[in-house]
mmCIF file of C-alpha atoms and ligand atoms in Angstrom:
data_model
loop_
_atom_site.group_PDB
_atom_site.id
_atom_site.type_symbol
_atom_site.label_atom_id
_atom_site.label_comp_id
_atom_site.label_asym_id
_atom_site.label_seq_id
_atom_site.Cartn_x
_atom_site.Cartn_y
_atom_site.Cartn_z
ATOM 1 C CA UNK A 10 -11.955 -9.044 7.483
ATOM 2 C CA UNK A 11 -13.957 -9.838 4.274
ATOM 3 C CA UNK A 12 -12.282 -7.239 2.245
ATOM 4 C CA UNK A 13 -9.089 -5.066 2.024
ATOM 5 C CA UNK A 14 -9.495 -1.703 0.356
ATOM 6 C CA UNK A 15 -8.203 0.856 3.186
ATOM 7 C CA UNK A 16 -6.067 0.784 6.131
ATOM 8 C CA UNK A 17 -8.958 2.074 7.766
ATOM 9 C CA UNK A 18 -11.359 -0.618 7.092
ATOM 10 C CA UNK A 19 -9.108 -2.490 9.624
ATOM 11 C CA UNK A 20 -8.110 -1.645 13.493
ATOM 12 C CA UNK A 21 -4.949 -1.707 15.125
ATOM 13 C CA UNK A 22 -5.339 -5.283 16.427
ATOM 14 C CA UNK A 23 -6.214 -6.729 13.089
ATOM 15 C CA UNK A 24 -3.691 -4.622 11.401
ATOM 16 C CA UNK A 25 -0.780 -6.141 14.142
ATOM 17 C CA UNK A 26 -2.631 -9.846 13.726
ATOM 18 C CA UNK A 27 -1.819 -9.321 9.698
ATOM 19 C CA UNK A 28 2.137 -8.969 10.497
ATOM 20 C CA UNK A 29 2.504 -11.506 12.816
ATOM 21 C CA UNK A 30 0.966 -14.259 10.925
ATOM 22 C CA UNK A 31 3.151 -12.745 7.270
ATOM 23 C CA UNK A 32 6.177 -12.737 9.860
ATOM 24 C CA UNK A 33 4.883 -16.803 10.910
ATOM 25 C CA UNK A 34 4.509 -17.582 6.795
ATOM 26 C CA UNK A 35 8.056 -15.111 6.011
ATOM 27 C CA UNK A 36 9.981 -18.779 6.457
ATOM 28 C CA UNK A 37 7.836 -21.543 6.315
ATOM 29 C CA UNK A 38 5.223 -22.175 3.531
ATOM 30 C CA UNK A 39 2.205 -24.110 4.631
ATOM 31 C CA UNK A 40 0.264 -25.066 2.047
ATOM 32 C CA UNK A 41 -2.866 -22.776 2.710
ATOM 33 C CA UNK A 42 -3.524 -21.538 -0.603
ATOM 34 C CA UNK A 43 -3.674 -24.913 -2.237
ATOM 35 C CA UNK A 44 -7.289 -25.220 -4.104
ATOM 36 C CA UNK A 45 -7.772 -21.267 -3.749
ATOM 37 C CA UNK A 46 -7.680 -19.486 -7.411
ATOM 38 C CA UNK A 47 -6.774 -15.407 -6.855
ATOM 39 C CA UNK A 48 -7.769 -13.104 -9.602
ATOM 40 C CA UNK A 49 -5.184 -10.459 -10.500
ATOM 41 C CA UNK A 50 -6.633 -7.675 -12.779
ATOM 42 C CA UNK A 51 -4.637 -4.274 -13.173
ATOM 43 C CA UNK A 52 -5.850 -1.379 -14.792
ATOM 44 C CA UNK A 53 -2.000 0.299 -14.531
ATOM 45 C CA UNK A 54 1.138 -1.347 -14.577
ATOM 46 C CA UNK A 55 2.612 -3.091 -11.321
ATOM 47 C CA UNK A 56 5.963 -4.625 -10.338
ATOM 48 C CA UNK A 57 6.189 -4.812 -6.529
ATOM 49 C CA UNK A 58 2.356 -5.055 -5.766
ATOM 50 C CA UNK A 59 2.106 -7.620 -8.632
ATOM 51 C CA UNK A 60 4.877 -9.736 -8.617
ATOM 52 C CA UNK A 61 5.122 -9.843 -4.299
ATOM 53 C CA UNK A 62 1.875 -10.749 -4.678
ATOM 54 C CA UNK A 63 1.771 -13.676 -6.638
ATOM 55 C CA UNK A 64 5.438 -15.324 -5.744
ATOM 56 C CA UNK A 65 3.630 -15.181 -2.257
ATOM 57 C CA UNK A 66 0.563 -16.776 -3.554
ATOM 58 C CA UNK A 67 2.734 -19.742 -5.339
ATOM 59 C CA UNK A 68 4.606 -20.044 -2.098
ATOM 60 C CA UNK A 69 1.418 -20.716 -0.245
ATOM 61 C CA UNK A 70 0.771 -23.386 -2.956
ATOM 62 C CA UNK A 71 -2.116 -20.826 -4.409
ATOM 63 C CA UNK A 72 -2.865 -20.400 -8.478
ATOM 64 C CA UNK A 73 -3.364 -16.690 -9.747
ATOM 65 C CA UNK A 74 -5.204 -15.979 -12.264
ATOM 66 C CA UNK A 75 -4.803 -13.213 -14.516
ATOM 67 C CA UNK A 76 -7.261 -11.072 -16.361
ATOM 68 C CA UNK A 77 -6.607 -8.756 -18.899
ATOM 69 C CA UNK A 78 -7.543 -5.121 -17.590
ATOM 70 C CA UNK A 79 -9.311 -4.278 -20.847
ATOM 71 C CA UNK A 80 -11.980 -7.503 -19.851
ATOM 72 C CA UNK A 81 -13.335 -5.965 -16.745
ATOM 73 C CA UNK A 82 -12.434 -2.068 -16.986
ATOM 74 C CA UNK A 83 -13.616 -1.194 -20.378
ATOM 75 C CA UNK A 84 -17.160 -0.001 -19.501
ATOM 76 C CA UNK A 85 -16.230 3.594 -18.743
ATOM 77 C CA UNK A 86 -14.960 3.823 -22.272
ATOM 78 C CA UNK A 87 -17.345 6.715 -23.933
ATOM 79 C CA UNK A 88 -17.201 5.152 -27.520
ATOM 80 C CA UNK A 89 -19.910 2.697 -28.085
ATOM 81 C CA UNK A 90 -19.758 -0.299 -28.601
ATOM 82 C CA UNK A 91 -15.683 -0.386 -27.809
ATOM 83 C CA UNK A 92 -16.679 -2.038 -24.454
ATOM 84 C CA UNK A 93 -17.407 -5.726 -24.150
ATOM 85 C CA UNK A 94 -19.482 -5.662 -20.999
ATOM 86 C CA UNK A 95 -20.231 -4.009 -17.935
ATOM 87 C CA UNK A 96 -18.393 -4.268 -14.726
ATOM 88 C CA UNK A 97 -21.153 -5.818 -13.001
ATOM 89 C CA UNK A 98 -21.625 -9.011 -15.492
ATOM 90 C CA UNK A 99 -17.644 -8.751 -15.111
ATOM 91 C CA UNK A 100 -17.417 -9.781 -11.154
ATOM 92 C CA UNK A 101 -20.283 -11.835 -11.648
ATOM 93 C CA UNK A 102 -18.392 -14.115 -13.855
ATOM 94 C CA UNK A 103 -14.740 -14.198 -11.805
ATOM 95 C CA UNK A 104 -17.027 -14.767 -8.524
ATOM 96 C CA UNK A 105 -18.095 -18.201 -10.487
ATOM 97 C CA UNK A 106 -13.974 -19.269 -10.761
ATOM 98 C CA UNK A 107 -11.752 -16.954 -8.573
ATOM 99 C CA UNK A 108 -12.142 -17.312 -4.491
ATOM 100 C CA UNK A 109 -10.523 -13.244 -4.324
ATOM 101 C CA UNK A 110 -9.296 -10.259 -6.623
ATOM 102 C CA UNK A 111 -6.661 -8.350 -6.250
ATOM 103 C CA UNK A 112 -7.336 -4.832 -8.228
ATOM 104 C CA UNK A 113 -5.124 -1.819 -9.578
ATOM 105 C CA UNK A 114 -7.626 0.661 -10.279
ATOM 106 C CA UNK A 115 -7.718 4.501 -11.340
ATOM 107 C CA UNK A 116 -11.034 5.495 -9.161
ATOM 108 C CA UNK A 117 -11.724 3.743 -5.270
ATOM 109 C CA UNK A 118 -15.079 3.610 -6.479
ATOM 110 C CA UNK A 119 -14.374 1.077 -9.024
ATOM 111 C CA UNK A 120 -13.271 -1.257 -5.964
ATOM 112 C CA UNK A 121 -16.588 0.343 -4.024
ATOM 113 C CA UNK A 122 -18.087 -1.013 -7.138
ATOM 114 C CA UNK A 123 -15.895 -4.698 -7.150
ATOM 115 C CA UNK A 124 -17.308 -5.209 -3.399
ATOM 116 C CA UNK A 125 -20.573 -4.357 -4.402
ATOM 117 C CA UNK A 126 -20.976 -6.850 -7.673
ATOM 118 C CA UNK A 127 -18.836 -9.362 -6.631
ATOM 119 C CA UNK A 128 -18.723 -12.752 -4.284
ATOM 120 C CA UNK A 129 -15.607 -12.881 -3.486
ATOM 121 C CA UNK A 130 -13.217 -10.794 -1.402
ATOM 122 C CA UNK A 131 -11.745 -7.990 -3.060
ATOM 123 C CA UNK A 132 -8.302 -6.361 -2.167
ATOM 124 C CA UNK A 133 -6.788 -3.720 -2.957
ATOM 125 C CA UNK A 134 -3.485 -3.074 -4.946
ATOM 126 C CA UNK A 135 -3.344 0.504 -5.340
ATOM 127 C CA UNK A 136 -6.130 2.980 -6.204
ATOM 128 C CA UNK A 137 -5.936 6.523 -6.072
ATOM 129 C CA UNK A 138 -6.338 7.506 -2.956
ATOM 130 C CA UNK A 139 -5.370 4.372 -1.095
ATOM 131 C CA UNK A 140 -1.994 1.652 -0.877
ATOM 132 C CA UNK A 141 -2.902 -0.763 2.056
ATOM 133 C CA UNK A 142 -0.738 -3.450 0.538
ATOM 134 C CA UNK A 143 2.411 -1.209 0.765
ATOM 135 C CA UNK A 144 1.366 0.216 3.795
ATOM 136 C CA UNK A 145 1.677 -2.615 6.136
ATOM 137 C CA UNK A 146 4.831 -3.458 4.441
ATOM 138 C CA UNK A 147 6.541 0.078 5.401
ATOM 139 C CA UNK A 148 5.104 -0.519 8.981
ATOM 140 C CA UNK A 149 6.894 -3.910 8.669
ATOM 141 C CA UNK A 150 9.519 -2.123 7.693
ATOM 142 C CA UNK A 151 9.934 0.034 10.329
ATOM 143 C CA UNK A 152 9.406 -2.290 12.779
ATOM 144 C CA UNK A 153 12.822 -4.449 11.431
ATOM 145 C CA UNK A 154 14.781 -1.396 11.848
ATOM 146 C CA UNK A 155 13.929 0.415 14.980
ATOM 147 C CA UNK A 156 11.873 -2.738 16.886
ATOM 148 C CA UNK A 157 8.058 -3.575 17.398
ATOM 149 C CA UNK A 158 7.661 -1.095 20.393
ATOM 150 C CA UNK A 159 9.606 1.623 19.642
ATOM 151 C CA UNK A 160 7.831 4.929 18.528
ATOM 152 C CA UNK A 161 9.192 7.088 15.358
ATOM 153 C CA UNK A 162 8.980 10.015 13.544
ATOM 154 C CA UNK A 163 8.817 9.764 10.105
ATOM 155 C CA UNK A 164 8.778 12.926 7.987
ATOM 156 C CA UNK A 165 6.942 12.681 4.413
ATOM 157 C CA UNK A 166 7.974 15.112 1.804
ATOM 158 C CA UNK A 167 6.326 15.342 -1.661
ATOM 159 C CA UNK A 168 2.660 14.454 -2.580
ATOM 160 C CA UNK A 169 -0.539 13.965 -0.731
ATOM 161 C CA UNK A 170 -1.102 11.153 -2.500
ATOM 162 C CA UNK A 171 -2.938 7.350 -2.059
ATOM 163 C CA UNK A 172 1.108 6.049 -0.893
ATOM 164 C CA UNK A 173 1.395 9.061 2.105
ATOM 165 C CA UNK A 174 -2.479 8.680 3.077
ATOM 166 C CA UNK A 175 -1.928 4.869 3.809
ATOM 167 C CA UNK A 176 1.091 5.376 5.388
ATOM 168 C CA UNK A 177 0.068 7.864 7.661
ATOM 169 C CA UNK A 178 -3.041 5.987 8.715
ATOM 170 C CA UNK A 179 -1.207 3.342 9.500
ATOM 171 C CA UNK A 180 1.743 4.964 11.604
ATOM 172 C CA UNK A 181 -0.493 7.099 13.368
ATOM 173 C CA UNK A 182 -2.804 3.785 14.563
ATOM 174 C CA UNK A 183 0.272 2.505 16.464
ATOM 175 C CA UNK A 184 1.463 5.931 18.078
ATOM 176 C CA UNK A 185 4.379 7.333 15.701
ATOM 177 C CA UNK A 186 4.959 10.596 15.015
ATOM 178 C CA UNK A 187 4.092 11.359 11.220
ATOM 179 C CA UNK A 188 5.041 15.416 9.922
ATOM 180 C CA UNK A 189 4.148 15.586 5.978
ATOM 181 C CA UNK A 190 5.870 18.580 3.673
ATOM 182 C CA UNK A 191 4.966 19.241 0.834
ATOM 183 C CA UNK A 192 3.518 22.204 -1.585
ATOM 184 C CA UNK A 193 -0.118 23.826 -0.297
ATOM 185 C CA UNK A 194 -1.448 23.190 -4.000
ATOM 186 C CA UNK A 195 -0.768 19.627 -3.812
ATOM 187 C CA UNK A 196 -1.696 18.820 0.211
ATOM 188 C CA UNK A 197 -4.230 17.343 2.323
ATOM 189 C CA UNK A 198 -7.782 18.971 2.016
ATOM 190 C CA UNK A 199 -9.458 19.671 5.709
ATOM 191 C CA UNK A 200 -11.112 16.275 6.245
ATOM 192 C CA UNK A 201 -7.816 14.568 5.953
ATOM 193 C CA UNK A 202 -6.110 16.818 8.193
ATOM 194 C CA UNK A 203 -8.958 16.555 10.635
ATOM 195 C CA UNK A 204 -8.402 12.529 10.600
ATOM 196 C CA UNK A 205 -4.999 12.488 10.511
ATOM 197 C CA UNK A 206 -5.327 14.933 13.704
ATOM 198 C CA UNK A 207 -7.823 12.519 15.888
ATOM 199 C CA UNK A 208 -6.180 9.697 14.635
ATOM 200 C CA UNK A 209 -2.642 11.471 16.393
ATOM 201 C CA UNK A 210 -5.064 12.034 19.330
ATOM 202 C CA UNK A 211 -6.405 9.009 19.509
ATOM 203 C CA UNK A 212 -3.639 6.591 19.607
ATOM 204 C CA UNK A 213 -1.065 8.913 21.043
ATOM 205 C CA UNK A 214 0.974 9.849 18.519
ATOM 206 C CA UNK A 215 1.437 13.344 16.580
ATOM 207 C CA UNK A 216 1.153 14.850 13.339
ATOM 208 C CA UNK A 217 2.190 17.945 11.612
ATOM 209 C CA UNK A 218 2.768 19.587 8.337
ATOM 210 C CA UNK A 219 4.953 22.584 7.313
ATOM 211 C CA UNK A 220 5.194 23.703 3.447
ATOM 212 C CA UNK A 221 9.106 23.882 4.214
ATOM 213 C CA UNK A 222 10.948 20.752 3.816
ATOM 214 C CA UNK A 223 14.280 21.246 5.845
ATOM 215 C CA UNK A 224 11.716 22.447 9.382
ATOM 216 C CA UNK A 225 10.003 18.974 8.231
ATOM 217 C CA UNK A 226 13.223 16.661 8.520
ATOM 218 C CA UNK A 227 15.009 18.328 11.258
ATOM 219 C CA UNK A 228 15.824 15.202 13.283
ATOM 220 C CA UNK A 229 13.290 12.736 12.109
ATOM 221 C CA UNK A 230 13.621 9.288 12.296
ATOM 222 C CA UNK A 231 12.936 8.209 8.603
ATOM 223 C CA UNK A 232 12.403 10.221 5.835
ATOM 224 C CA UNK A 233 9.953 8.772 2.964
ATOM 225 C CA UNK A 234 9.134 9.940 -0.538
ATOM 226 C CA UNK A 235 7.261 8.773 -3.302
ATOM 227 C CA UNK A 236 7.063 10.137 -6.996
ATOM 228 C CA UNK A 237 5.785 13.458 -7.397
ATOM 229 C CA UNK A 238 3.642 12.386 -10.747
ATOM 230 C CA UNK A 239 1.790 9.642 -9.736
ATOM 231 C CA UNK A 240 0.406 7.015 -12.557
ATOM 232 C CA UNK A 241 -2.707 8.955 -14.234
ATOM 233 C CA UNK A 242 -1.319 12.404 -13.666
ATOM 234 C CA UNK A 243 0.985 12.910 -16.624
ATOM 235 C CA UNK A 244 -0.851 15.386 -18.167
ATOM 236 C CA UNK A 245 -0.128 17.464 -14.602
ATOM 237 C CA UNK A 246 3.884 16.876 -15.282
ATOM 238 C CA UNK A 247 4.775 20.584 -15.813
ATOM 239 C CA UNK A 248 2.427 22.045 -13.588
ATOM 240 C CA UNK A 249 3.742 19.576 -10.656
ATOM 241 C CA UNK A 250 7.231 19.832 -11.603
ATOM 242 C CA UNK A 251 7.506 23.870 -10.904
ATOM 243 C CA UNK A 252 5.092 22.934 -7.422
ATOM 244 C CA UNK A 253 7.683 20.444 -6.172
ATOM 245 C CA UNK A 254 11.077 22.468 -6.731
ATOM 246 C CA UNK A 255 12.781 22.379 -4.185
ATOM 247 C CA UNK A 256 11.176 19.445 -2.465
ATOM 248 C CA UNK A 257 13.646 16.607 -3.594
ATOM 249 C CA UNK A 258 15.291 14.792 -0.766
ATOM 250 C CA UNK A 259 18.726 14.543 -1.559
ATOM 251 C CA UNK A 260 21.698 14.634 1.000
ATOM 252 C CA UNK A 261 21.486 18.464 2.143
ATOM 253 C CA UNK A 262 18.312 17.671 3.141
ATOM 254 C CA UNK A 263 18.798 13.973 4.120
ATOM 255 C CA UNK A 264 21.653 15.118 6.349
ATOM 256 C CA UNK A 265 19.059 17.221 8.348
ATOM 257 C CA UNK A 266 17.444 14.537 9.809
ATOM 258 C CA UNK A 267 18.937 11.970 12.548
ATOM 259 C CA UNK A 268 22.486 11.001 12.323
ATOM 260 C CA UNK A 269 21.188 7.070 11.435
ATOM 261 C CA UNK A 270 17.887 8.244 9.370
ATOM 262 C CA UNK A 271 16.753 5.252 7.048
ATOM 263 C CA UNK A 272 15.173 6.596 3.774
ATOM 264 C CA UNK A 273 11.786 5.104 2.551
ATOM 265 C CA UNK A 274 9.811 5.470 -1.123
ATOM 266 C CA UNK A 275 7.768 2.841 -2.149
ATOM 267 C CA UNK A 276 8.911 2.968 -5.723
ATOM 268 C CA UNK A 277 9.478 3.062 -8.550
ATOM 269 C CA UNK A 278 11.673 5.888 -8.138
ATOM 270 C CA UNK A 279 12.604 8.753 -10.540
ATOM 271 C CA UNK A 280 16.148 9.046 -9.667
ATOM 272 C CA UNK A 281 17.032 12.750 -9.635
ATOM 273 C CA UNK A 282 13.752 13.793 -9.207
ATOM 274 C CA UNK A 283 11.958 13.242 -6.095
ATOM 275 C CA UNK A 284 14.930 11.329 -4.963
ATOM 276 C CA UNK A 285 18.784 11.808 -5.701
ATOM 277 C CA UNK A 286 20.756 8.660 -6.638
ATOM 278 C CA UNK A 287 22.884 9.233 -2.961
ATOM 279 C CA UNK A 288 20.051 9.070 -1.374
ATOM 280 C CA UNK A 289 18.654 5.969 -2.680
ATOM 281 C CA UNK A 290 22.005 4.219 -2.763
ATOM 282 C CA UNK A 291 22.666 5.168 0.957
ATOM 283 C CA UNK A 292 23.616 2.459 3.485
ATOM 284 C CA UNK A 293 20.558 3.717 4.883
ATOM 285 C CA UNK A 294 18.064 3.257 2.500
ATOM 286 C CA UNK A 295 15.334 0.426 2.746
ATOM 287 C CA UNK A 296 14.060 0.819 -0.484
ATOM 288 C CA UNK A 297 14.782 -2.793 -1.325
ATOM 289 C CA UNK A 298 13.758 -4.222 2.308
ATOM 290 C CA UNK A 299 10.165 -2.422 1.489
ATOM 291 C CA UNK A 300 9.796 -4.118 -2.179
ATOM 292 C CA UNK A 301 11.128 -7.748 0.054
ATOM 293 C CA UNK A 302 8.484 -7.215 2.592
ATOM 294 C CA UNK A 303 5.830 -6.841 -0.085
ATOM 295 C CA UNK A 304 5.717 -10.493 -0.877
ATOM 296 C CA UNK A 305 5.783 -11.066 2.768
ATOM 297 C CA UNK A 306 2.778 -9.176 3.700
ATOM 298 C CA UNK A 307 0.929 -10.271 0.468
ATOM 299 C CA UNK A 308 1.188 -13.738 2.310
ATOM 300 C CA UNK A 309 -0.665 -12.213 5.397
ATOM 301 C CA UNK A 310 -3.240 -10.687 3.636
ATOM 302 C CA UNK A 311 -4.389 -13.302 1.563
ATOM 303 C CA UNK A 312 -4.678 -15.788 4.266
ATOM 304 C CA UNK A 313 -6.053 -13.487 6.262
ATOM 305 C CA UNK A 314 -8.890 -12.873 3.976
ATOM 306 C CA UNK A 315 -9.481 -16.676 2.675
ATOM 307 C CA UNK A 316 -9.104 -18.035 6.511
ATOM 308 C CA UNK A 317 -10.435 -15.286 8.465
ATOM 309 C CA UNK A 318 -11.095 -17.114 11.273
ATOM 310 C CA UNK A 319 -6.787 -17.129 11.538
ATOM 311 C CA UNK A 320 -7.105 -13.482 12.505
ATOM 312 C CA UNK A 321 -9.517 -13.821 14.914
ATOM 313 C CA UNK A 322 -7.450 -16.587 16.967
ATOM 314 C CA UNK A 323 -10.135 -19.085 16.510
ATOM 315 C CA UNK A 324 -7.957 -21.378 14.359
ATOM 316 C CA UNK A 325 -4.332 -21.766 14.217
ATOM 317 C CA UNK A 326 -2.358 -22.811 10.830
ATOM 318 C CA UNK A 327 -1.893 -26.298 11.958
ATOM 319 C CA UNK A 328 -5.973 -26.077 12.525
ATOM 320 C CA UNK A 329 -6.580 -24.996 9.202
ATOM 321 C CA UNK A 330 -4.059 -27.038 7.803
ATOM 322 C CA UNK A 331 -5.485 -30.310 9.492
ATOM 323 C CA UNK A 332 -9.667 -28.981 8.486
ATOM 324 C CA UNK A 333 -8.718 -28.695 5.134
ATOM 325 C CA UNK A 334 -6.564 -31.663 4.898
ATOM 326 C CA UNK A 335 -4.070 -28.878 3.338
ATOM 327 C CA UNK A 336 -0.691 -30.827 4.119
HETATM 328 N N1 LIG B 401 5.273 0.288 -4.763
HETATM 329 C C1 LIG B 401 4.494 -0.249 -5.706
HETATM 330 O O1 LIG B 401 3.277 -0.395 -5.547
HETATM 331 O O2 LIG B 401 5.157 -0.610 -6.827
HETATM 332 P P1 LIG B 401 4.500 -1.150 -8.158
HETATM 333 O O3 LIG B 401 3.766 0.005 -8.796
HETATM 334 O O4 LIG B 401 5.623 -1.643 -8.987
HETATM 335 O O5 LIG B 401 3.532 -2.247 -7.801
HETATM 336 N N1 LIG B 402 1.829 7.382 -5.954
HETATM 337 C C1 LIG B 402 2.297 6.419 -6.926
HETATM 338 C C2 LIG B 402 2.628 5.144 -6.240
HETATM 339 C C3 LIG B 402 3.162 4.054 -7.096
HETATM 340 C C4 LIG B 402 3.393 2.797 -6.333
HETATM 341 C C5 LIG B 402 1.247 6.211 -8.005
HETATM 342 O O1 LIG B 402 0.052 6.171 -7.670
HETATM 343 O O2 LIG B 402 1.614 6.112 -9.163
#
């Protein structure tokens, strides 16, 4: 794995290989970070992604280093002159410092871009179409609650959006049942559904998608929702708004779904939107053991991509520890 920009850059294996060796660092911090310098540049605001991130990178006796969006991301600007250089000379100068970079972009292609100029490994934090980093967190997620083996169905209601995509890619690749509701105007185009579908096919799982929420949660597992405006789309607030009436998952609809149903949304949340505050306050929601896990998979990934050689089996973290006289 040289860099992390979709869940479906990665296979199953490497995908389980990630969790087990977060759920090997969750406790105990090895020092396998120590010399390594990660560059953190965000283009729109971050809690979760950001500040997992880096309290995972400290623990793994890491630095991070962070550049101001407006230093790398300012080329696009249309006004001449208001840029200071292009994104190109950009990575070229963090490859000379930074061993990685972590990136919160608007467009994937600016990350196609980041992979292309750069020397270092590039990972995602959120673009718009893709959220591997909360992704394998949810799966993580999951996993606490019902057990590694056992096989879910999780019902998604709101927006076709980067947080549902990853999400979906990810359940599907280990057999789970994934149904996604939401309004036709704002719902997968046909090359998504066609993936989604041989994904379902080819790891033995299902998934479905009905415009009406309360067919959608009938006895699910989980239900998971994220914000129906997502960062970028303000501009599309009143449009969306009269789209997703009637799609909030509150506790008419909550109570459709299994007796024990956990609740899922990445967050931040608009209470009382997408989400009502009985809901999120429920003995069953996760919300907070997501946002926990996010540090803990941030301390997968990373490894994973500065010691690659730990996913393959080839070295161990006493190995690594011991080569690079890390202790
Ligand atoms: N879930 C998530 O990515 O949260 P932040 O936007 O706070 O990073
Ligand atoms: N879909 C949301 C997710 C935030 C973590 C957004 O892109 O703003």
């Amino acid at each position: 794995m040289k860099h992390l920009l979709t869940i479906g850059e990665l296979d199953p294996g490497q995908v389980q290989a990630i969790l087990d060796l977060s759920l090997d660092l969750q406790e105990q911090s090895p020092q396998l970070l120590k010399g390594k310098n990660i560059a953190f540049v965000f283009e729109k605001p971050s809690l979760r992604t950001k500040v997992g991130a880096e309290v995972a990178i400290n623990h793994l006796g890491g630095n991070v280093v962070d550049i101001d969006g407006n230093l790398m991301f300012s080329s696009g600007k249309a006004v001449p002159f208001s840029f200071r250089e292009s994104l190109y000379d950009a990575m070229k100068n963090v490859s000379q410092w930074c061993d990685a970079i972590f990136a919160r972009v608007f467009s994937h292609s600016t990350l196609e871009k980041m992979k292309e100029y750069g020397e270092m490994p590039v990972v995602n934090a959120l673009c718009d179409q893709h959220h591997p980093m909360q992704a394998l967190a949810d799966l993580l997620t999951i996993r606490q609650n019902f057990g590694p083996d056992e096989k879910i169905s999780l019902t998604f209601v709101g927006d076709a959006n980067n947080v549902a995509f990853s999400l979906t890619e990810v359940l599907l690749y280990f057999g789970h049942s994934v149904t996604f509701s939401g309004p036709k105007a704002h719902g997968w185009d046909d090359d998504k559904l066609q993936y989604f579908k041989l994904l379902s096919i080819d790891h033995g799982g299902t998934f479905t998608i009905t415009e009406d929420p309360k067919e959608a949660v009938y006895n699910a597992d989980v239900i998971y929702t994220d914000t129906f405006i997502s960062m970028g789309q303000e501009h599309l607030y009143e449009e969306k708004m009269k789209h997703f009436d009637g799609y909030q998952v509150n506790m008419k609809l909550f109570s459709q779904a299994k007796p024990d149903a956990g609740f899922m949304h990445c967050l931040p949340a608009h209470r009382g939107v997408e989400v009502s505050d009985d809901v999120i306050d429920h003995k069953n929601s996760w919300v907070y053991q997501q946002a926990k896990n996010r540090m803990i998979v941030s301390k997968g990934v990373f490894t994973s991509l500065l010691y690659p050689e730990l996913l393959t089996g080839e070295e161990t973290i006493e190995s690594i520890e011991a080569k690079h006289q890390l202790i």
